[in-house]
mmCIF file with all atom_site columns, C-alpha atoms in Angstrom:
data_model
loop_
_atom_site.group_PDB
_atom_site.id
_atom_site.type_symbol
_atom_site.label_atom_id
_atom_site.label_alt_id
_atom_site.label_comp_id
_atom_site.label_asym_id
_atom_site.label_entity_id
_atom_site.label_seq_id
_atom_site.pdbx_PDB_ins_code
_atom_site.Cartn_x
_atom_site.Cartn_y
_atom_site.Cartn_z
_atom_site.occupancy
_atom_site.B_iso_or_equiv
_atom_site.pdbx_formal_charge
_atom_site.auth_seq_id
_atom_site.auth_comp_id
_atom_site.auth_asym_id
_atom_site.auth_atom_id
_atom_site.pdbx_PDB_model_num
ATOM 1   C CA . ALA A 1 1   ? -64.736  -46.345 29.662 1.00 0.00 ? 1   ALA A CA 1
ATOM 2   C CA . GLU A 1 2   ? -66.891  -48.950 31.442 1.00 0.00 ? 2   GLU A CA 1
ATOM 3   C CA . SER A 1 3   ? -70.444  -47.937 31.901 1.00 0.00 ? 3   SER A CA 1
ATOM 4   C CA . SER A 1 4   ? -72.448  -48.414 35.036 1.00 0.00 ? 4   SER A CA 1
ATOM 5   C CA . ALA A 1 5   ? -76.116  -48.450 36.352 1.00 0.00 ? 5   ALA A CA 1
ATOM 6   C CA . ALA A 1 6   ? -76.006  -44.665 36.365 1.00 0.00 ? 6   ALA A CA 1
ATOM 7   C CA . ASP A 1 7   ? -75.669  -44.835 32.517 1.00 0.00 ? 7   ASP A CA 1
ATOM 8   C CA . VAL A 1 8   ? -79.030  -46.686 32.221 1.00 0.00 ? 8   VAL A CA 1
ATOM 9   C CA . PRO A 1 9   ? -82.058  -44.390 31.686 1.00 0.00 ? 9   PRO A CA 1
ATOM 10  C CA . VAL A 1 10  ? -84.397  -43.940 34.624 1.00 0.00 ? 10  VAL A CA 1
ATOM 11  C CA . GLY A 1 11  ? -87.467  -46.052 34.287 1.00 0.00 ? 11  GLY A CA 1
ATOM 12  C CA . GLY A 1 12  ? -85.660  -48.523 32.018 1.00 0.00 ? 12  GLY A CA 1
ATOM 13  C CA . ASP A 1 13  ? -86.162  -52.208 31.731 1.00 0.00 ? 13  ASP A CA 1
ATOM 14  C CA . PRO A 1 14  ? -85.563  -53.878 35.326 1.00 0.00 ? 14  PRO A CA 1
ATOM 15  C CA . SER A 1 15  ? -83.641  -56.735 33.579 1.00 0.00 ? 15  SER A CA 1
ATOM 16  C CA . LEU A 1 16  ? -81.259  -54.319 31.905 1.00 0.00 ? 16  LEU A CA 1
ATOM 17  C CA . ILE A 1 17  ? -80.773  -52.385 35.183 1.00 0.00 ? 17  ILE A CA 1
ATOM 18  C CA . GLU A 1 18  ? -80.180  -55.557 37.070 1.00 0.00 ? 18  GLU A CA 1
ATOM 19  C CA . ALA A 1 19  ? -77.622  -56.834 34.548 1.00 0.00 ? 19  ALA A CA 1
ATOM 20  C CA . VAL A 1 20  ? -75.718  -53.571 34.507 1.00 0.00 ? 20  VAL A CA 1
ATOM 21  C CA . ARG A 1 21  ? -75.664  -53.429 38.354 1.00 0.00 ? 21  ARG A CA 1
ATOM 22  C CA . ASP A 1 22  ? -74.293  -57.079 38.383 1.00 0.00 ? 22  ASP A CA 1
ATOM 23  C CA . GLY A 1 23  ? -71.356  -55.917 36.040 1.00 0.00 ? 23  GLY A CA 1
ATOM 24  C CA . VAL A 1 24  ? -72.542  -56.533 32.590 1.00 0.00 ? 24  VAL A CA 1
ATOM 25  C CA . PRO A 1 25  ? -71.397  -53.327 30.679 1.00 0.00 ? 25  PRO A CA 1
ATOM 26  C CA . ALA A 1 26  ? -74.284  -51.295 29.231 1.00 0.00 ? 26  ALA A CA 1
ATOM 27  C CA . GLU A 1 27  ? -72.657  -51.452 25.891 1.00 0.00 ? 27  GLU A CA 1
ATOM 28  C CA . VAL A 1 28  ? -72.908  -55.228 25.946 1.00 0.00 ? 28  VAL A CA 1
ATOM 29  C CA . MET A 1 29  ? -76.637  -54.933 26.957 1.00 0.00 ? 29  MET A CA 1
ATOM 30  C CA . ALA A 1 30  ? -77.117  -52.597 23.993 1.00 0.00 ? 30  ALA A CA 1
ATOM 31  C CA . GLY A 1 31  ? -75.431  -54.964 21.558 1.00 0.00 ? 31  GLY A CA 1
ATOM 32  C CA . PRO A 1 32  ? -76.828  -58.147 19.929 1.00 0.00 ? 32  PRO A CA 1
ATOM 33  C CA . HIS A 1 33  ? -76.297  -60.295 23.012 1.00 0.00 ? 33  HIS A CA 1
ATOM 34  C CA . GLY A 1 34  ? -78.205  -58.009 25.332 1.00 0.00 ? 34  GLY A CA 1
ATOM 35  C CA . VAL A 1 35  ? -81.634  -59.300 24.399 1.00 0.00 ? 35  VAL A CA 1
ATOM 36  C CA . ARG A 1 36  ? -80.672  -62.846 25.509 1.00 0.00 ? 36  ARG A CA 1
ATOM 37  C CA . VAL A 1 37  ? -79.155  -61.479 28.718 1.00 0.00 ? 37  VAL A CA 1
ATOM 38  C CA . ARG A 1 38  ? -82.429  -59.739 29.567 1.00 0.00 ? 38  ARG A CA 1
ATOM 39  C CA . GLU A 1 39  ? -84.359  -62.918 28.833 1.00 0.00 ? 39  GLU A CA 1
ATOM 40  C CA . ALA A 1 40  ? -82.112  -64.638 31.385 1.00 0.00 ? 40  ALA A CA 1
ATOM 41  C CA . TYR A 1 41  ? -82.699  -61.961 33.999 1.00 0.00 ? 41  TYR A CA 1
ATOM 42  C CA . ALA A 1 42  ? -86.429  -62.085 33.284 1.00 0.00 ? 42  ALA A CA 1
ATOM 43  C CA . SER A 1 43  ? -86.243  -65.873 33.891 1.00 0.00 ? 43  SER A CA 1
ATOM 44  C CA . ARG A 1 44  ? -84.484  -65.335 37.126 1.00 0.00 ? 44  ARG A CA 1
ATOM 45  C CA . ALA A 1 45  ? -87.198  -62.826 38.219 1.00 0.00 ? 45  ALA A CA 1
ATOM 46  C CA . ALA A 1 46  ? -89.973  -65.353 37.335 1.00 0.00 ? 46  ALA A CA 1
ATOM 47  C CA . ILE A 1 47  ? -88.232  -68.144 39.101 1.00 0.00 ? 47  ILE A CA 1
ATOM 48  C CA . ARG A 1 48  ? -87.910  -65.968 42.288 1.00 0.00 ? 48  ARG A CA 1
ATOM 49  C CA . MET A 1 49  ? -91.524  -65.123 42.203 1.00 0.00 ? 49  MET A CA 1
ATOM 50  C CA . ILE A 1 50  ? -92.549  -68.861 41.833 1.00 0.00 ? 50  ILE A CA 1
ATOM 51  C CA . LEU A 1 51  ? -90.099  -69.808 44.725 1.00 0.00 ? 51  LEU A CA 1
ATOM 52  C CA . ALA A 1 52  ? -91.530  -66.946 46.917 1.00 0.00 ? 52  ALA A CA 1
ATOM 53  C CA . ARG A 1 53  ? -95.064  -68.387 46.579 1.00 0.00 ? 53  ARG A CA 1
ATOM 54  C CA . LEU A 1 54  ? -93.993  -71.925 47.493 1.00 0.00 ? 54  LEU A CA 1
ATOM 55  C CA . ARG A 1 55  ? -94.630  -73.351 50.969 1.00 0.00 ? 55  ARG A CA 1
ATOM 56  C CA . GLU A 1 56  ? -91.432  -73.915 52.824 1.00 0.00 ? 56  GLU A CA 1
ATOM 57  C CA . ALA A 1 57  ? -91.860  -77.819 52.528 1.00 0.00 ? 57  ALA A CA 1
ATOM 58  C CA . GLU A 1 58  ? -92.016  -77.251 48.678 1.00 0.00 ? 58  GLU A CA 1
ATOM 59  C CA . ARG A 1 59  ? -88.969  -75.040 48.546 1.00 0.00 ? 59  ARG A CA 1
ATOM 60  C CA . ALA A 1 60  ? -87.120  -77.673 50.562 1.00 0.00 ? 60  ALA A CA 1
ATOM 61  C CA . LEU A 1 61  ? -87.523  -80.016 47.637 1.00 0.00 ? 61  LEU A CA 1
ATOM 62  C CA . LEU A 1 62  ? -85.543  -77.599 45.325 1.00 0.00 ? 62  LEU A CA 1
ATOM 63  C CA . PRO A 1 63  ? -82.443  -76.771 47.417 1.00 0.00 ? 63  PRO A CA 1
ATOM 64  C CA . ASP A 1 64  ? -80.168  -76.377 44.421 1.00 0.00 ? 64  ASP A CA 1
ATOM 65  C CA . ILE A 1 65  ? -82.458  -74.081 42.341 1.00 0.00 ? 65  ILE A CA 1
ATOM 66  C CA . VAL A 1 66  ? -81.208  -70.808 43.797 1.00 0.00 ? 66  VAL A CA 1
ATOM 67  C CA . PRO A 1 67  ? -77.455  -71.488 43.467 1.00 0.00 ? 67  PRO A CA 1
ATOM 68  C CA . THR A 1 68  ? -77.912  -72.979 40.080 1.00 0.00 ? 68  THR A CA 1
ATOM 69  C CA . VAL A 1 69  ? -79.841  -70.049 38.828 1.00 0.00 ? 69  VAL A CA 1
ATOM 70  C CA . ALA A 1 70  ? -77.186  -67.770 40.228 1.00 0.00 ? 70  ALA A CA 1
ATOM 71  C CA . ALA A 1 71  ? -74.405  -69.723 38.563 1.00 0.00 ? 71  ALA A CA 1
ATOM 72  C CA . LEU A 1 72  ? -76.083  -69.811 35.196 1.00 0.00 ? 72  LEU A CA 1
ATOM 73  C CA . LEU A 1 73  ? -76.887  -66.237 35.291 1.00 0.00 ? 73  LEU A CA 1
ATOM 74  C CA . GLU A 1 74  ? -73.346  -65.298 36.143 1.00 0.00 ? 74  GLU A CA 1
ATOM 75  C CA . ARG A 1 75  ? -72.185  -67.466 33.140 1.00 0.00 ? 75  ARG A CA 1
ATOM 76  C CA . VAL A 1 76  ? -74.667  -65.621 30.915 1.00 0.00 ? 76  VAL A CA 1
ATOM 77  C CA . GLY A 1 77  ? -73.246  -62.396 31.795 1.00 0.00 ? 77  GLY A CA 1
ATOM 78  C CA . THR A 1 78  ? -69.620  -63.514 31.429 1.00 0.00 ? 78  THR A CA 1
ATOM 79  C CA . LEU A 1 79  ? -70.272  -65.236 28.122 1.00 0.00 ? 79  LEU A CA 1
ATOM 80  C CA . ALA A 1 80  ? -72.123  -62.173 26.773 1.00 0.00 ? 80  ALA A CA 1
ATOM 81  C CA . GLN A 1 81  ? -69.190  -60.101 27.539 1.00 0.00 ? 81  GLN A CA 1
ATOM 82  C CA . ALA A 1 82  ? -66.728  -62.482 25.946 1.00 0.00 ? 82  ALA A CA 1
ATOM 83  C CA . LEU A 1 83  ? -68.811  -62.797 22.872 1.00 0.00 ? 83  LEU A CA 1
ATOM 84  C CA . HIS A 1 84  ? -69.072  -58.905 22.636 1.00 0.00 ? 84  HIS A CA 1
ATOM 85  C CA . ALA A 1 85  ? -65.349  -58.724 22.671 1.00 0.00 ? 85  ALA A CA 1
ATOM 86  C CA . LEU A 1 86  ? -64.909  -61.416 20.025 1.00 0.00 ? 86  LEU A CA 1
ATOM 87  C CA . ASP A 1 87  ? -67.586  -59.800 17.756 1.00 0.00 ? 87  ASP A CA 1
ATOM 88  C CA . ARG A 1 88  ? -65.237  -56.963 17.137 1.00 0.00 ? 88  ARG A CA 1
ATOM 89  C CA . GLU A 1 89  ? -62.374  -59.166 16.165 1.00 0.00 ? 89  GLU A CA 1
ATOM 90  C CA . ALA A 1 90  ? -63.518  -62.585 14.868 1.00 0.00 ? 90  ALA A CA 1
ATOM 91  C CA . THR A 1 91  ? -65.878  -61.417 12.081 1.00 0.00 ? 91  THR A CA 1
ATOM 92  C CA . SER A 1 92  ? -66.357  -63.402 8.907  1.00 0.00 ? 92  SER A CA 1
ATOM 93  C CA . GLY A 1 93  ? -65.689  -60.176 6.816  1.00 0.00 ? 93  GLY A CA 1
ATOM 94  C CA . ALA A 1 94  ? -62.385  -59.624 8.477  1.00 0.00 ? 94  ALA A CA 1
ATOM 95  C CA . LEU A 1 95  ? -61.289  -63.349 7.924  1.00 0.00 ? 95  LEU A CA 1
ATOM 96  C CA . ASP A 1 96  ? -62.385  -63.162 4.207  1.00 0.00 ? 96  ASP A CA 1
ATOM 97  C CA . ARG A 1 97  ? -60.450  -59.878 3.639  1.00 0.00 ? 97  ARG A CA 1
ATOM 98  C CA . LEU A 1 98  ? -57.313  -61.510 5.173  1.00 0.00 ? 98  LEU A CA 1
ATOM 99  C CA . ARG A 1 99  ? -57.652  -64.604 3.020  1.00 0.00 ? 99  ARG A CA 1
ATOM 100 C CA . GLN A 1 100 ? -57.887  -62.342 -0.020 1.00 0.00 ? 100 GLN A CA 1
ATOM 101 C CA . ARG A 1 101 ? -54.759  -60.641 0.952  1.00 0.00 ? 101 ARG A CA 1
ATOM 102 C CA . VAL A 1 102 ? -53.008  -63.952 1.417  1.00 0.00 ? 102 VAL A CA 1
ATOM 103 C CA . VAL A 1 103 ? -54.086  -64.974 -2.270 1.00 0.00 ? 103 VAL A CA 1
ATOM 104 C CA . ALA A 1 104 ? -52.915  -61.637 -3.550 1.00 0.00 ? 104 ALA A CA 1
ATOM 105 C CA . ALA A 1 105 ? -49.510  -61.905 -1.779 1.00 0.00 ? 105 ALA A CA 1
ATOM 106 C CA . GLU A 1 106 ? -49.142  -65.371 -3.179 1.00 0.00 ? 106 GLU A CA 1
ATOM 107 C CA . GLN A 1 107 ? -49.537  -64.098 -6.696 1.00 0.00 ? 107 GLN A CA 1
ATOM 108 C CA . GLU A 1 108 ? -46.563  -61.577 -6.231 1.00 0.00 ? 108 GLU A CA 1
ATOM 109 C CA . PRO A 1 109 ? -43.220  -62.549 -7.745 1.00 0.00 ? 109 PRO A CA 1
ATOM 110 C CA . GLU A 1 110 ? -41.465  -65.128 -5.664 1.00 0.00 ? 110 GLU A CA 1
ATOM 111 C CA . GLY A 1 111 ? -38.152  -64.881 -4.045 1.00 0.00 ? 111 GLY A CA 1
ATOM 112 C CA . THR A 1 112 ? -38.340  -61.503 -2.369 1.00 0.00 ? 112 THR A CA 1
ATOM 113 C CA . PRO A 1 113 ? -37.905  -61.256 1.379  1.00 0.00 ? 113 PRO A CA 1
ATOM 114 C CA . GLU A 1 114 ? -40.745  -58.814 1.752  1.00 0.00 ? 114 GLU A CA 1
ATOM 115 C CA . ARG A 1 115 ? -43.219  -61.066 0.096  1.00 0.00 ? 115 ARG A CA 1
ATOM 116 C CA . GLU A 1 116 ? -42.238  -63.926 2.365  1.00 0.00 ? 116 GLU A CA 1
ATOM 117 C CA . ARG A 1 117 ? -42.395  -61.906 5.532  1.00 0.00 ? 117 ARG A CA 1
ATOM 118 C CA . ARG A 1 118 ? -45.774  -60.460 4.568  1.00 0.00 ? 118 ARG A CA 1
ATOM 119 C CA . LEU A 1 119 ? -47.145  -63.921 3.591  1.00 0.00 ? 119 LEU A CA 1
ATOM 120 C CA . GLU A 1 120 ? -45.879  -65.359 6.961  1.00 0.00 ? 120 GLU A CA 1
ATOM 121 C CA . LEU A 1 121 ? -47.586  -62.481 8.909  1.00 0.00 ? 121 LEU A CA 1
ATOM 122 C CA . LEU A 1 122 ? -50.833  -62.711 6.814  1.00 0.00 ? 122 LEU A CA 1
ATOM 123 C CA . ARG A 1 123 ? -51.017  -66.494 7.358  1.00 0.00 ? 123 ARG A CA 1
ATOM 124 C CA . ARG A 1 124 ? -50.400  -66.165 11.147 1.00 0.00 ? 124 ARG A CA 1
ATOM 125 C CA . GLN A 1 125 ? -53.304  -63.623 11.280 1.00 0.00 ? 125 GLN A CA 1
ATOM 126 C CA . VAL A 1 126 ? -55.544  -65.929 9.327  1.00 0.00 ? 126 VAL A CA 1
ATOM 127 C CA . GLN A 1 127 ? -54.860  -68.793 11.832 1.00 0.00 ? 127 GLN A CA 1
ATOM 128 C CA . THR A 1 128 ? -55.469  -66.506 14.788 1.00 0.00 ? 128 THR A CA 1
ATOM 129 C CA . LEU A 1 129 ? -58.772  -65.204 13.486 1.00 0.00 ? 129 LEU A CA 1
ATOM 130 C CA . GLU A 1 130 ? -59.831  -68.840 12.554 1.00 0.00 ? 130 GLU A CA 1
ATOM 131 C CA . GLU A 1 131 ? -58.981  -69.862 16.152 1.00 0.00 ? 131 GLU A CA 1
ATOM 132 C CA . LEU A 1 132 ? -60.992  -66.841 17.610 1.00 0.00 ? 132 LEU A CA 1
ATOM 133 C CA . ALA A 1 133 ? -63.903  -67.724 15.267 1.00 0.00 ? 133 ALA A CA 1
ATOM 134 C CA . ALA A 1 134 ? -63.929  -71.234 16.451 1.00 0.00 ? 134 ALA A CA 1
ATOM 135 C CA . ARG A 1 135 ? -63.764  -69.907 20.152 1.00 0.00 ? 135 ARG A CA 1
ATOM 136 C CA . ARG A 1 136 ? -66.678  -67.567 19.412 1.00 0.00 ? 136 ARG A CA 1
ATOM 137 C CA . ALA A 1 137 ? -68.803  -70.430 18.026 1.00 0.00 ? 137 ALA A CA 1
ATOM 138 C CA . THR A 1 138 ? -68.070  -72.488 21.207 1.00 0.00 ? 138 THR A CA 1
ATOM 139 C CA . LEU A 1 139 ? -68.912  -69.571 23.504 1.00 0.00 ? 139 LEU A CA 1
ATOM 140 C CA . ALA A 1 140 ? -72.049  -68.769 21.601 1.00 0.00 ? 140 ALA A CA 1
ATOM 141 C CA . GLY A 1 141 ? -73.348  -72.393 22.074 1.00 0.00 ? 141 GLY A CA 1
ATOM 142 C CA . GLN A 1 142 ? -72.628  -72.276 25.812 1.00 0.00 ? 142 GLN A CA 1
ATOM 143 C CA . PHE A 1 143 ? -74.370  -68.774 26.037 1.00 0.00 ? 143 PHE A CA 1
ATOM 144 C CA . ASP A 1 144 ? -77.517  -70.143 24.274 1.00 0.00 ? 144 ASP A CA 1
ATOM 145 C CA . HIS A 1 145 ? -77.454  -73.368 26.437 1.00 0.00 ? 145 HIS A CA 1
ATOM 146 C CA . ALA A 1 146 ? -77.238  -71.268 29.741 1.00 0.00 ? 146 ALA A CA 1
ATOM 147 C CA . VAL A 1 147 ? -80.170  -68.949 28.657 1.00 0.00 ? 147 VAL A CA 1
ATOM 148 C CA . LEU A 1 148 ? -82.265  -71.922 27.471 1.00 0.00 ? 148 LEU A CA 1
ATOM 149 C CA . THR A 1 149 ? -81.580  -73.757 30.779 1.00 0.00 ? 149 THR A CA 1
ATOM 150 C CA . LEU A 1 150 ? -82.823  -70.803 32.827 1.00 0.00 ? 150 LEU A CA 1
ATOM 151 C CA . GLU A 1 151 ? -85.913  -70.670 30.555 1.00 0.00 ? 151 GLU A CA 1
ATOM 152 C CA . THR A 1 152 ? -86.538  -74.396 31.052 1.00 0.00 ? 152 THR A CA 1
ATOM 153 C CA . ILE A 1 153 ? -86.343  -74.104 34.834 1.00 0.00 ? 153 ILE A CA 1
ATOM 154 C CA . ARG A 1 154 ? -88.831  -71.240 34.789 1.00 0.00 ? 154 ARG A CA 1
ATOM 155 C CA . LEU A 1 155 ? -91.224  -73.189 32.604 1.00 0.00 ? 155 LEU A CA 1
ATOM 156 C CA . ASP A 1 156 ? -91.061  -76.325 34.476 1.00 0.00 ? 156 ASP A CA 1
ATOM 157 C CA . LEU A 1 157 ? -91.484  -74.587 37.828 1.00 0.00 ? 157 LEU A CA 1
ATOM 158 C CA . THR A 1 158 ? -94.477  -72.638 36.384 1.00 0.00 ? 158 THR A CA 1
ATOM 159 C CA . ARG A 1 159 ? -96.107  -75.802 35.140 1.00 0.00 ? 159 ARG A CA 1
ATOM 160 C CA . LEU A 1 160 ? -95.502  -77.691 38.302 1.00 0.00 ? 160 LEU A CA 1
ATOM 161 C CA . ARG A 1 161 ? -96.731  -74.824 40.327 1.00 0.00 ? 161 ARG A CA 1
ATOM 162 C CA . THR A 1 162 ? -99.909  -74.203 38.403 1.00 0.00 ? 162 THR A CA 1
ATOM 163 C CA . ALA A 1 163 ? -100.560 -78.012 38.361 1.00 0.00 ? 163 ALA A CA 1
ATOM 164 C CA . GLY A 1 164 ? -100.036 -78.181 42.138 1.00 0.00 ? 164 GLY A CA 1
ATOM 165 C CA . ALA A 1 165 ? -97.789  -81.091 41.603 1.00 0.00 ? 165 ALA A CA 1
ATOM 166 C CA . LEU A 1 166 ? -94.583  -79.885 43.133 1.00 0.00 ? 166 LEU A CA 1
ATOM 167 C CA . ASP A 1 167 ? -92.911  -82.852 44.726 1.00 0.00 ? 167 ASP A CA 1
ATOM 168 C CA . ALA A 1 168 ? -89.582  -84.622 44.273 1.00 0.00 ? 168 ALA A CA 1
ATOM 169 C CA . ASP A 1 169 ? -91.205  -87.382 42.078 1.00 0.00 ? 169 ASP A CA 1
ATOM 170 C CA . ALA A 1 170 ? -93.062  -84.885 39.801 1.00 0.00 ? 170 ALA A CA 1
ATOM 171 C CA . VAL A 1 171 ? -92.104  -85.338 36.161 1.00 0.00 ? 171 VAL A CA 1
ATOM 172 C CA . VAL A 1 172 ? -90.788  -82.470 34.303 1.00 0.00 ? 172 VAL A CA 1
ATOM 173 C CA . GLY A 1 173 ? -89.338  -81.849 30.800 1.00 0.00 ? 173 GLY A CA 1
ATOM 174 C CA . GLY A 1 174 ? -87.511  -84.743 29.203 1.00 0.00 ? 174 GLY A CA 1
ATOM 175 C CA . GLY A 1 175 ? -89.096  -87.333 31.582 1.00 0.00 ? 175 GLY A CA 1
ATOM 176 C CA . LEU A 1 176 ? -86.934  -86.177 34.502 1.00 0.00 ? 176 LEU A CA 1
ATOM 177 C CA . THR A 1 177 ? -88.271  -85.908 37.910 1.00 0.00 ? 177 THR A CA 1
ATOM 178 C CA . MET A 1 178 ? -87.921  -82.473 39.587 1.00 0.00 ? 178 MET A CA 1
ATOM 179 C CA . GLY A 1 179 ? -85.163  -83.770 41.843 1.00 0.00 ? 179 GLY A CA 1
ATOM 180 C CA . GLU A 1 180 ? -83.296  -85.258 38.803 1.00 0.00 ? 180 GLU A CA 1
ATOM 181 C CA . MET A 1 181 ? -83.700  -81.967 36.811 1.00 0.00 ? 181 MET A CA 1
ATOM 182 C CA . VAL A 1 182 ? -82.247  -80.006 39.741 1.00 0.00 ? 182 VAL A CA 1
ATOM 183 C CA . ARG A 1 183 ? -79.227  -82.314 39.942 1.00 0.00 ? 183 ARG A CA 1
ATOM 184 C CA . GLU A 1 184 ? -78.724  -82.343 36.169 1.00 0.00 ? 184 GLU A CA 1
ATOM 185 C CA . VAL A 1 185 ? -79.013  -78.513 36.019 1.00 0.00 ? 185 VAL A CA 1
ATOM 186 C CA . ARG A 1 186 ? -76.611  -77.991 38.892 1.00 0.00 ? 186 ARG A CA 1
ATOM 187 C CA . ALA A 1 187 ? -74.027  -80.373 37.223 1.00 0.00 ? 187 ALA A CA 1
ATOM 188 C CA . ALA A 1 188 ? -74.311  -78.298 34.020 1.00 0.00 ? 188 ALA A CA 1
ATOM 189 C CA . ALA A 1 189 ? -73.823  -75.086 35.999 1.00 0.00 ? 189 ALA A CA 1
ATOM 190 C CA . ASP A 1 190 ? -70.877  -76.504 37.769 1.00 0.00 ? 190 ASP A CA 1
ATOM 191 C CA . ALA A 1 191 ? -69.303  -77.585 34.424 1.00 0.00 ? 191 ALA A CA 1
ATOM 192 C CA . ALA A 1 192 ? -70.027  -74.227 32.736 1.00 0.00 ? 192 ALA A CA 1
ATOM 193 C CA . ASP A 1 193 ? -68.444  -72.404 35.659 1.00 0.00 ? 193 ASP A CA 1
ATOM 194 C CA . GLY A 1 194 ? -65.053  -73.860 34.714 1.00 0.00 ? 194 GLY A CA 1
ATOM 195 C CA . ILE A 1 195 ? -65.315  -72.924 31.090 1.00 0.00 ? 195 ILE A CA 1
ATOM 196 C CA . GLY A 1 196 ? -63.216  -70.040 29.773 1.00 0.00 ? 196 GLY A CA 1
ATOM 197 C CA . ARG A 1 197 ? -61.399  -69.465 33.119 1.00 0.00 ? 197 ARG A CA 1
#
């Protein structure tokens, strides 16, 4: 059964409560990817606070920040759920056990139909698990990138805000101007939005 915000303890972590309200299952939040999802929600909360303190003219320089953050956060939740599902199936232990079964089956006397059918099924399972493991590695990289991008936006906004240098030509991480960073992040969010659909 899927869990909901009602399953989250009262007085719990606000990031956890928000994530579950946004549809990330509580069991995903309790798993190994939940910590990074919470980090992403904490970054969004910090970004919202910074944006709320900006003057209207300053916010106008960052028109893509809010939709970009929303798109990245949605991808974080979606990818965490996909990784949670793959973690149950595409484990290195399961793959190793299957490979050992293939080796054992190959050592059986040749020529029996049962041996050939079993080998065919075992090899197909190995191939499927290898594909799932590769998919999991790809999704894990995308997940990490989305969380890191949110953290980078938060840090860049914090630095610019505290320096009082928030303008379109202000230089942020990697030598980009704020305007360039926003465009680059938005393009990354748009690209990530099509992944895994």
